[in-house]
């Protein structure tokens, strides 16, 4: 835990000094929301399911931009080797990188979400606490899957190109569930109707977190 | 050096990469304070050997022990004994020299990483630059800081993979001076290099690795530096066995 905290602190420090990852996530997320908003005919109310789809398109594509950076930055000057030479365990490394990715996605969402409400109307402000729960659960799944995929692709030298090819097929069920549940929240449906979906999303996050802890040690070294 | 003080023991070490044998049944023992320079052509397995000892690559077979700690069985304790310097700095450009050393020192659970970092920065003449980000450092300064990083855990064994690559003459001389200090500090060192003059000047044992096999190993004082180039060529041609 102490080792993981050291890496988290280091990543946050370097991330603040070079905020390209966060800025590119925000820029891409904003751009998608604006483009999709232009595509909606003026004066037309966006259906709850459509709104949920738009929100998750912006979040997913913004997230993938940032996910690869946290592991890829360790390739600069081969810093990853410095970490692997130390007593830091691969599990602690995975835990640290997953936490940083989770925080990065949360930060990006904190900026994307208000813009979504501004552009698509306050009708989507219904059920904010439940929406936050969905976002946090999906973020955990994104962070776990993204960190695992980053670790797998980190040693290939084509991290940027391979990561989306590996990440999107794996995370597709999570995105589908997030869209479904968010749509039901925007439609003001009872939580009992979507709680089982939320549980499956939590299970997805747990499975990929466990998988990450198990396999990172094998994939991160040659 | 007496076998009883062996710090590094390598036995039957082999490594295969997709059917190609990079290291072939390599055996080697080094004592405390010994400096071994390994020469060999590209693809001879020199870097692979260092990467296996550094636990960055797994061996296909064989055993490596450092001060009694086994690479497979005591990986964390094994790594505590090692320092690794390559032509890559393993340093974070966005962090200052001080922050880099404190970070690595903390990873090794050093009692006072700040004090250790300051001590090392003085040793490598970078104390006055401690609050500057590494991204703005010259290649020579990075390499000196890289030495400090590798020494942060006070390692028993230091692995140097082509440490002079990309350095100008002045920076190379400065680095060589720092590396010679390692001998005074009784560090066991394995250096891989193509620079014969420097390699011979620093080492007290010389090895030649060809096609994954250690074809020559001798004490430095048994070698005539003037004749070494010829010996090396003969080793490459398979005409020399130690």
Coordinates of C-alpha atoms in Angstrom, one line a residue:
Chain A
X1 CA 0.0 0.0 0.0
X2 CA 2.9 2.4 0.9
X3 CA 4.6 1.6 -2.4
X4 CA 1.4 2.2 -4.4
X5 CA 0.9 5.5 -2.6
X6 CA 4.4 6.6 -3.6
X7 CA 3.7 5.9 -7.3
X8 CA 0.2 7.7 -7.1
X9 CA 1.8 10.8 -5.5
X10 CA 4.6 10.8 -8.1
X11 CA 2.0 10.4 -11.0
X12 CA -0.2 13.2 -9.6
X13 CA 2.8 15.5 -9.3
X14 CA 4.1 14.8 -12.8
X15 CA 0.5 14.9 -14.1
X16 CA 0.0 18.4 -12.7
X17 CA 3.2 19.6 -14.2
X18 CA 2.4 18.2 -17.6
X19 CA -1.4 18.2 -17.8
X20 CA -1.6 17.2 -21.5
X21 CA -3.4 14.0 -20.8
X22 CA -6.2 15.7 -18.9
X23 CA -6.4 18.6 -21.3
X24 CA -6.7 16.3 -24.4
X25 CA -9.4 14.3 -22.6
X26 CA -11.4 17.5 -21.9
X27 CA -10.9 18.9 -25.3
X28 CA -12.0 15.7 -27.0
X29 CA -15.0 15.2 -24.6
X30 CA -16.1 18.8 -25.2
X31 CA -15.7 18.5 -28.9
X32 CA -17.9 15.4 -29.1
X33 CA -20.6 17.0 -27.0
X34 CA -20.7 20.1 -29.2
X35 CA -20.7 18.1 -32.5
X36 CA -23.5 15.8 -31.4
X37 CA -25.4 18.8 -30.0
X38 CA -25.2 20.5 -33.4
X39 CA -26.6 17.3 -35.0
X40 CA -29.7 17.5 -32.9
X41 CA -32.4 19.6 -34.6
X42 CA -33.1 22.9 -32.8
X43 CA -36.0 22.9 -30.5
X44 CA -36.1 19.1 -30.4
X45 CA -36.0 17.5 -26.9
X46 CA -33.4 14.8 -26.7
X47 CA -34.8 11.4 -25.5
X48 CA -33.3 10.1 -22.2
X49 CA -31.8 7.0 -23.9
X50 CA -30.2 9.2 -26.7
X51 CA -28.9 11.6 -24.1
X52 CA -27.3 8.8 -22.2
X53 CA -25.7 7.5 -25.4
X54 CA -24.3 11.0 -26.2
X55 CA -22.9 11.3 -22.6
X56 CA -21.1 8.0 -22.7
X57 CA -19.7 8.5 -26.2
X58 CA -18.0 11.6 -24.9
X59 CA -16.9 10.0 -21.7
X60 CA -15.6 6.8 -23.3
X61 CA -13.6 8.5 -26.1
X62 CA -12.2 11.0 -23.7
X63 CA -11.2 8.3 -21.2
X64 CA -9.3 6.2 -23.7
X65 CA -7.1 9.2 -24.5
X66 CA -6.0 9.5 -20.9
X67 CA -5.9 5.8 -19.9
X68 CA -2.8 4.9 -21.9
X69 CA -0.8 7.8 -20.7
X70 CA -0.3 6.8 -17.1
X71 CA 1.6 3.6 -18.1
X72 CA 3.0 5.0 -21.3
X73 CA 4.7 7.9 -19.4
X74 CA 6.8 5.2 -17.6
X75 CA 8.3 4.3 -21.0
X76 CA 9.9 7.7 -21.3
X77 CA 13.6 7.3 -20.3
X78 CA 12.6 3.7 -19.5
X79 CA 11.4 4.7 -16.1
X80 CA 9.3 1.5 -16.0
X81 CA 12.5 -0.4 -15.6
X82 CA 13.4 1.8 -12.7
X83 CA 10.2 0.8 -11.0
X84 CA 10.6 -2.9 -11.8
X85 CA 14.2 -2.8 -10.4
X86 CA 12.8 -1.6 -7.1
X87 CA 11.0 -3.8 -4.5
X88 CA 7.7 -2.4 -5.8
X89 CA 5.5 -5.3 -6.6
X90 CA 3.6 -5.5 -9.9
X91 CA 0.4 -5.6 -7.9
X92 CA 1.2 -2.3 -6.2
X93 CA 2.1 -0.9 -9.5
X94 CA -1.2 -2.0 -11.0
X95 CA -3.1 -0.6 -8.0
X96 CA -1.4 2.7 -8.3
X97 CA -1.9 3.1 -12.0
X98 CA -5.5 2.0 -11.7
X99 CA -6.1 4.6 -9.0
X100 CA -4.5 7.4 -11.0
X101 CA -6.6 6.4 -14.1
X102 CA -9.7 6.4 -11.9
X103 CA -8.9 9.9 -10.6
X104 CA -8.1 11.1 -14.2
X105 CA -11.5 9.9 -15.6
X106 CA -13.3 11.4 -12.6
X107 CA -11.6 14.8 -13.2
X108 CA -12.5 14.7 -16.9
X109 CA -16.1 13.9 -16.0
X110 CA -16.3 16.7 -13.5
X111 CA -15.8 19.1 -16.5
X112 CA -17.7 17.1 -19.2
X113 CA -20.8 16.6 -17.1
X114 CA -21.7 20.3 -16.5
X115 CA -21.2 21.0 -20.3
X116 CA -23.5 18.0 -21.1
X117 CA -26.3 19.5 -18.8
X118 CA -25.8 23.0 -20.3
X119 CA -26.0 21.7 -23.9
X120 CA -28.7 19.1 -23.6
X121 CA -31.0 20.7 -21.1
X122 CA -31.8 20.5 -17.4
X123 CA -34.2 17.6 -18.0
X124 CA -31.1 15.4 -17.6
X125 CA -30.5 16.7 -14.1
X126 CA -32.9 14.1 -12.6
X127 CA -31.4 11.5 -10.4
X128 CA -28.0 13.1 -10.0
X129 CA -26.9 10.9 -7.0
X130 CA -27.8 7.7 -8.9
X131 CA -26.0 9.0 -12.0
X132 CA -22.9 9.7 -9.9
X133 CA -23.0 6.1 -8.6
X134 CA -23.2 4.8 -12.2
X135 CA -20.3 7.1 -13.2
X136 CA -18.1 5.9 -10.3
X137 CA -18.9 2.2 -10.9
X138 CA -18.2 2.6 -14.7
X139 CA -15.0 4.6 -13.9
X140 CA -13.7 1.7 -11.8
X141 CA -14.4 -0.7 -14.6
X142 CA -12.8 1.7 -17.2
X143 CA -9.7 2.2 -15.0
X144 CA -9.2 -1.5 -14.3
X145 CA -9.7 -2.5 -17.9
X146 CA -7.7 0.4 -19.3
X147 CA -4.8 -0.1 -16.9
X148 CA -4.7 -3.8 -17.7
X149 CA -4.7 -3.1 -21.4
X150 CA -2.0 -0.4 -21.0
X151 CA 0.2 -2.9 -19.1
X152 CA -0.3 -5.5 -21.9
X153 CA 0.5 -3.0 -24.7
X154 CA 3.2 -1.1 -22.8
X155 CA 6.0 -3.4 -23.9
X156 CA 4.9 -3.6 -27.6
X157 CA 6.2 -0.2 -28.7
X158 CA 2.8 0.5 -30.3
X159 CA 0.9 1.4 -27.1
X160 CA -1.1 4.2 -28.6
X161 CA -2.3 2.2 -31.6
X162 CA -3.0 -1.1 -29.8
X163 CA -4.6 0.2 -26.7
X164 CA -8.0 1.2 -28.3
X165 CA -8.1 -2.1 -30.3
X166 CA -7.7 -4.1 -27.0
X167 CA -9.7 -1.8 -24.7
X168 CA -12.9 -1.1 -26.7
X169 CA -13.9 -4.7 -27.3
X170 CA -13.3 -5.6 -23.6
X171 CA -15.1 -2.6 -22.2
X172 CA -18.1 -2.7 -24.7
X173 CA -20.4 -4.6 -22.2
X174 CA -19.6 -2.0 -19.5
X175 CA -20.4 0.9 -21.9
X176 CA -23.7 -0.8 -23.0
X177 CA -24.7 -1.2 -19.4
X178 CA -23.7 2.3 -18.4
X179 CA -25.8 3.7 -21.3
X180 CA -28.8 1.5 -20.4
X181 CA -28.7 2.5 -16.7
X182 CA -28.1 6.2 -17.3
X183 CA -31.0 6.3 -19.8
X184 CA -33.3 4.8 -17.1
X185 CA -32.0 7.3 -14.6
X186 CA -32.7 10.2 -17.1
X187 CA -36.2 8.7 -17.6
X188 CA -36.8 8.9 -13.9
X189 CA -37.4 5.2 -13.5
X190 CA -37.3 3.5 -10.1
X191 CA -33.8 2.4 -8.9
X192 CA -35.2 -1.1 -8.4
X193 CA -35.5 -1.5 -12.2
X194 CA -31.8 -0.9 -12.9
X195 CA -30.1 -1.9 -9.7
X196 CA -29.3 -5.4 -11.1
X197 CA -27.5 -3.7 -14.1
X198 CA -25.5 -1.7 -11.6
X199 CA -24.5 -4.8 -9.8
X200 CA -23.3 -6.4 -13.0
X201 CA -21.3 -3.2 -13.7
X202 CA -19.7 -3.5 -10.2
X203 CA -18.9 -7.2 -10.8
X204 CA -17.3 -6.2 -14.2
X205 CA -15.1 -3.7 -12.4
X206 CA -14.2 -6.3 -9.7
X207 CA -13.3 -9.0 -12.2
X208 CA -11.0 -6.8 -14.3
X209 CA -9.4 -5.4 -11.1
X210 CA -8.7 -8.9 -9.9
X211 CA -7.5 -9.9 -13.4
X212 CA -5.2 -6.9 -13.4
X213 CA -3.6 -7.8 -10.1
X214 CA -3.1 -11.4 -11.3
X215 CA -1.6 -10.8 -14.7
X216 CA 0.3 -7.5 -14.5
X217 CA 3.4 -9.2 -13.1
X218 CA 3.5 -11.6 -16.1
X219 CA 2.8 -9.0 -18.8
X220 CA 4.9 -6.1 -17.5
X221 CA 8.2 -7.9 -17.6
X222 CA 9.7 -9.3 -20.8
Chain B
X1 CA 39.0 -12.6 -4.8
X2 CA 38.2 -15.5 -2.6
X3 CA 35.2 -17.6 -3.4
X4 CA 34.0 -17.4 0.2
X5 CA 33.1 -13.7 -0.3
X6 CA 31.1 -14.3 -3.5
X7 CA 28.5 -11.6 -3.9
X8 CA 27.1 -12.8 -7.3
X9 CA 26.7 -16.4 -8.3
X10 CA 25.4 -17.4 -11.7
X11 CA 25.1 -21.0 -12.7
X12 CA 23.8 -22.7 -15.9
X13 CA 22.1 -19.5 -17.0
X14 CA 20.3 -19.8 -20.4
X15 CA 17.9 -17.5 -22.2
X16 CA 15.9 -18.3 -25.3
X17 CA 14.1 -15.7 -27.4
X18 CA 11.6 -17.3 -29.8
X19 CA 13.9 -20.3 -30.5
X20 CA 17.1 -18.2 -30.6
X21 CA 19.5 -18.8 -27.7
X22 CA 20.7 -15.5 -26.3
X23 CA 22.6 -17.0 -23.4
X24 CA 23.9 -20.5 -23.3
X25 CA 24.7 -22.2 -19.9
X26 CA 26.6 -19.3 -18.5
X27 CA 28.4 -19.6 -15.2
X28 CA 30.1 -16.8 -13.3
X29 CA 31.0 -15.8 -9.8
X30 CA 32.1 -12.4 -8.5
X31 CA 33.3 -11.3 -5.1
X32 CA 32.9 -8.1 -3.2
X33 CA 34.4 -5.1 -4.8
X34 CA 35.3 -6.9 -8.1
X35 CA 34.8 -5.0 -11.3
X36 CA 34.1 -7.2 -14.4
X37 CA 34.0 -5.7 -17.8
X38 CA 32.2 -7.7 -20.4
X39 CA 33.0 -7.3 -24.1
X40 CA 31.3 -8.9 -27.0
X41 CA 29.8 -8.1 -30.4
X42 CA 26.2 -6.9 -30.8
X43 CA 23.7 -9.7 -30.1
X44 CA 26.2 -11.6 -27.9
X45 CA 23.9 -11.6 -25.0
X46 CA 25.6 -9.0 -22.8
X47 CA 22.6 -6.8 -22.2
X48 CA 20.4 -9.9 -21.8
X49 CA 22.7 -11.1 -19.0
X50 CA 22.4 -7.7 -17.2
X51 CA 18.7 -7.6 -17.7
X52 CA 18.3 -11.1 -16.2
X53 CA 20.4 -10.2 -13.2
X54 CA 18.4 -7.0 -12.9
X55 CA 15.2 -9.1 -12.9
X56 CA 13.9 -7.3 -15.9
X57 CA 13.9 -10.5 -18.0
X58 CA 13.3 -14.0 -16.8
X59 CA 15.9 -16.7 -17.6
X60 CA 14.8 -19.8 -19.5
X61 CA 16.9 -21.9 -17.1
X62 CA 19.7 -21.5 -14.6
X63 CA 20.2 -19.7 -11.3
X64 CA 21.3 -16.3 -10.1
X65 CA 22.0 -15.5 -6.5
X66 CA 23.1 -12.2 -5.0
X67 CA 24.5 -12.3 -1.4
X68 CA 22.6 -15.5 -1.0
X69 CA 19.3 -14.2 -2.2
X70 CA 17.8 -16.2 -5.1
X71 CA 16.4 -14.3 -8.1
X72 CA 13.3 -16.5 -8.3
X73 CA 12.7 -17.2 -4.6
X74 CA 13.6 -13.9 -3.0
X75 CA 12.9 -11.4 -5.8
X76 CA 12.2 -8.3 -3.6
X77 CA 15.3 -8.9 -1.4
X78 CA 17.3 -9.7 -4.5
X79 CA 16.4 -6.4 -6.1
X80 CA 17.3 -4.5 -2.9
X81 CA 20.9 -5.5 -3.6
X82 CA 21.0 -4.2 -7.1
X83 CA 21.7 -0.9 -8.9
X84 CA 21.4 -0.6 -12.7
X85 CA 22.8 2.1 -15.0
X86 CA 22.2 2.0 -18.7
X87 CA 22.3 4.6 -21.4
X88 CA 18.7 5.3 -20.5
X89 CA 18.5 7.5 -17.4
X90 CA 15.4 5.9 -15.8
X91 CA 14.6 9.4 -14.5
X92 CA 11.5 11.4 -14.7
X93 CA 11.9 14.6 -16.8
X94 CA 9.1 16.4 -15.0
X95 CA 10.6 16.0 -11.6
X96 CA 13.7 17.7 -10.1
X97 CA 16.9 15.9 -9.4
X98 CA 16.1 15.9 -5.7
X99 CA 12.5 14.6 -6.3
X100 CA 13.7 11.8 -8.5
X101 CA 16.2 10.6 -5.9
X102 CA 13.8 10.9 -3.0
X103 CA 11.2 9.0 -5.0
X104 CA 13.5 6.1 -5.8
X105 CA 14.9 6.2 -2.2
X106 CA 11.4 5.9 -0.8
X107 CA 10.7 2.9 -3.0
X108 CA 13.7 1.2 -1.3
X109 CA 12.2 2.2 2.1
X110 CA 15.4 4.2 3.0
X111 CA 15.0 5.7 6.5
X112 CA 15.8 9.3 5.4
X113 CA 15.5 9.5 1.6
X114 CA 16.0 13.3 1.6
X115 CA 19.4 13.1 3.4
X116 CA 20.5 10.2 1.2
X117 CA 19.5 12.2 -1.9
X118 CA 21.5 15.2 -0.8
X119 CA 24.5 13.1 0.0
X120 CA 24.4 11.5 -3.5
X121 CA 23.8 14.8 -5.2
X122 CA 27.0 16.1 -3.6
X123 CA 28.9 13.0 -4.7
X124 CA 27.9 13.5 -8.3
X125 CA 28.4 17.2 -8.2
X126 CA 24.7 18.0 -8.9
X127 CA 23.9 19.5 -5.5
X128 CA 23.6 23.0 -6.9
X129 CA 21.1 21.7 -9.5
X130 CA 19.0 19.7 -7.1
X131 CA 15.8 21.8 -7.6
X132 CA 16.0 21.8 -11.4
X133 CA 13.9 19.5 -13.5
X134 CA 15.8 16.7 -15.1
X135 CA 14.2 17.5 -18.5
X136 CA 16.6 20.5 -18.7
X137 CA 19.7 18.5 -17.9
X138 CA 22.5 17.7 -20.4
X139 CA 23.2 14.0 -21.3
X140 CA 26.3 14.1 -19.0
X141 CA 24.3 15.5 -16.1
X142 CA 21.6 12.9 -16.6
X143 CA 24.1 10.1 -16.5
X144 CA 25.7 11.4 -13.3
X145 CA 22.2 11.7 -11.7
X146 CA 21.6 8.2 -13.1
X147 CA 24.6 6.9 -11.1
X148 CA 23.2 8.6 -8.0
X149 CA 19.8 6.9 -8.7
X150 CA 21.4 3.6 -9.0
X151 CA 23.3 4.1 -5.7
X152 CA 20.3 5.3 -3.8
X153 CA 19.7 1.9 -2.2
X154 CA 23.4 1.4 -1.5
X155 CA 23.5 -1.7 -3.7
X156 CA 26.0 -4.5 -3.3
X157 CA 26.0 -5.1 -7.1
X158 CA 26.0 -2.5 -9.8
X159 CA 25.1 -3.3 -13.4
X160 CA 26.3 -0.9 -16.1
X161 CA 24.9 -1.4 -19.6
X162 CA 26.9 0.7 -22.1
X163 CA 27.1 3.7 -19.7
X164 CA 29.3 5.8 -22.0
X165 CA 26.9 5.7 -25.0
X166 CA 26.1 9.1 -26.4
X167 CA 28.4 11.0 -24.0
X168 CA 30.9 13.5 -25.3
X169 CA 34.6 13.2 -24.3
X170 CA 34.4 15.5 -21.3
X171 CA 31.2 13.8 -19.9
X172 CA 32.8 10.3 -20.6
X173 CA 35.9 11.3 -18.6
X174 CA 33.8 12.6 -15.8
X175 CA 31.6 9.4 -15.8
X176 CA 34.7 7.2 -15.8
X177 CA 36.0 9.1 -12.8
X178 CA 32.8 8.5 -10.9
X179 CA 32.7 4.9 -11.9
X180 CA 36.2 4.4 -10.5
X181 CA 34.9 5.7 -7.2
X182 CA 32.6 2.6 -7.2
X183 CA 35.7 0.4 -6.8
X184 CA 36.9 2.5 -3.8
X185 CA 33.4 2.0 -2.3
X186 CA 33.8 -1.7 -2.7
X187 CA 30.9 -2.1 -5.0
X188 CA 30.8 -5.3 -7.2
X189 CA 30.4 -4.1 -10.7
X190 CA 29.6 -5.7 -14.1
X191 CA 30.0 -3.3 -17.0
X192 CA 29.1 -4.1 -20.5
X193 CA 30.8 -1.8 -23.1
X194 CA 32.3 -1.6 -26.5
X195 CA 34.9 0.9 -25.3
X196 CA 38.0 -1.3 -24.9
X197 CA 40.3 1.4 -23.4
X198 CA 37.9 2.4 -20.7
X199 CA 36.7 -1.2 -20.1
X200 CA 40.3 -2.4 -19.6
X201 CA 41.3 0.6 -17.5
X202 CA 38.5 0.1 -15.0
X203 CA 38.1 -3.6 -14.6
X204 CA 40.0 -6.1 -12.5
X205 CA 38.4 -9.0 -14.5
X206 CA 37.7 -9.1 -18.2
X207 CA 35.2 -11.3 -20.0
X208 CA 34.3 -11.8 -23.6
X209 CA 30.8 -13.0 -24.5
X210 CA 30.2 -14.5 -27.9
X211 CA 26.8 -16.0 -29.1
X212 CA 25.6 -16.3 -25.5
X213 CA 28.7 -18.1 -24.2
X214 CA 31.5 -16.7 -22.0
X215 CA 34.4 -17.7 -24.2
X216 CA 37.0 -15.8 -22.2
X217 CA 37.4 -14.7 -18.6
X218 CA 40.6 -13.6 -17.0
X219 CA 42.0 -11.2 -14.4
X220 CA 43.0 -7.8 -15.8
X221 CA 46.6 -8.1 -14.6
X222 CA 47.0 -11.2 -16.7
X223 CA 46.1 -9.4 -19.9
X224 CA 48.4 -7.2 -22.0
X225 CA 46.3 -4.2 -23.0
X226 CA 48.2 -3.8 -26.2
X227 CA 47.5 -7.3 -27.3
X228 CA 43.8 -7.3 -26.2
X229 CA 42.4 -6.2 -29.5
X230 CA 44.0 -9.2 -31.1
X231 CA 42.8 -11.5 -28.4
X232 CA 39.3 -10.1 -28.8
X233 CA 39.3 -10.8 -32.6
X234 CA 40.5 -14.3 -31.9
X235 CA 37.8 -14.8 -29.4
X236 CA 35.2 -13.7 -31.9
X237 CA 36.7 -16.2 -34.4
X238 CA 36.4 -19.0 -31.8
X239 CA 40.1 -19.4 -31.4
X240 CA 40.3 -18.5 -27.7
X241 CA 39.1 -20.3 -24.6
X242 CA 40.0 -19.0 -21.1

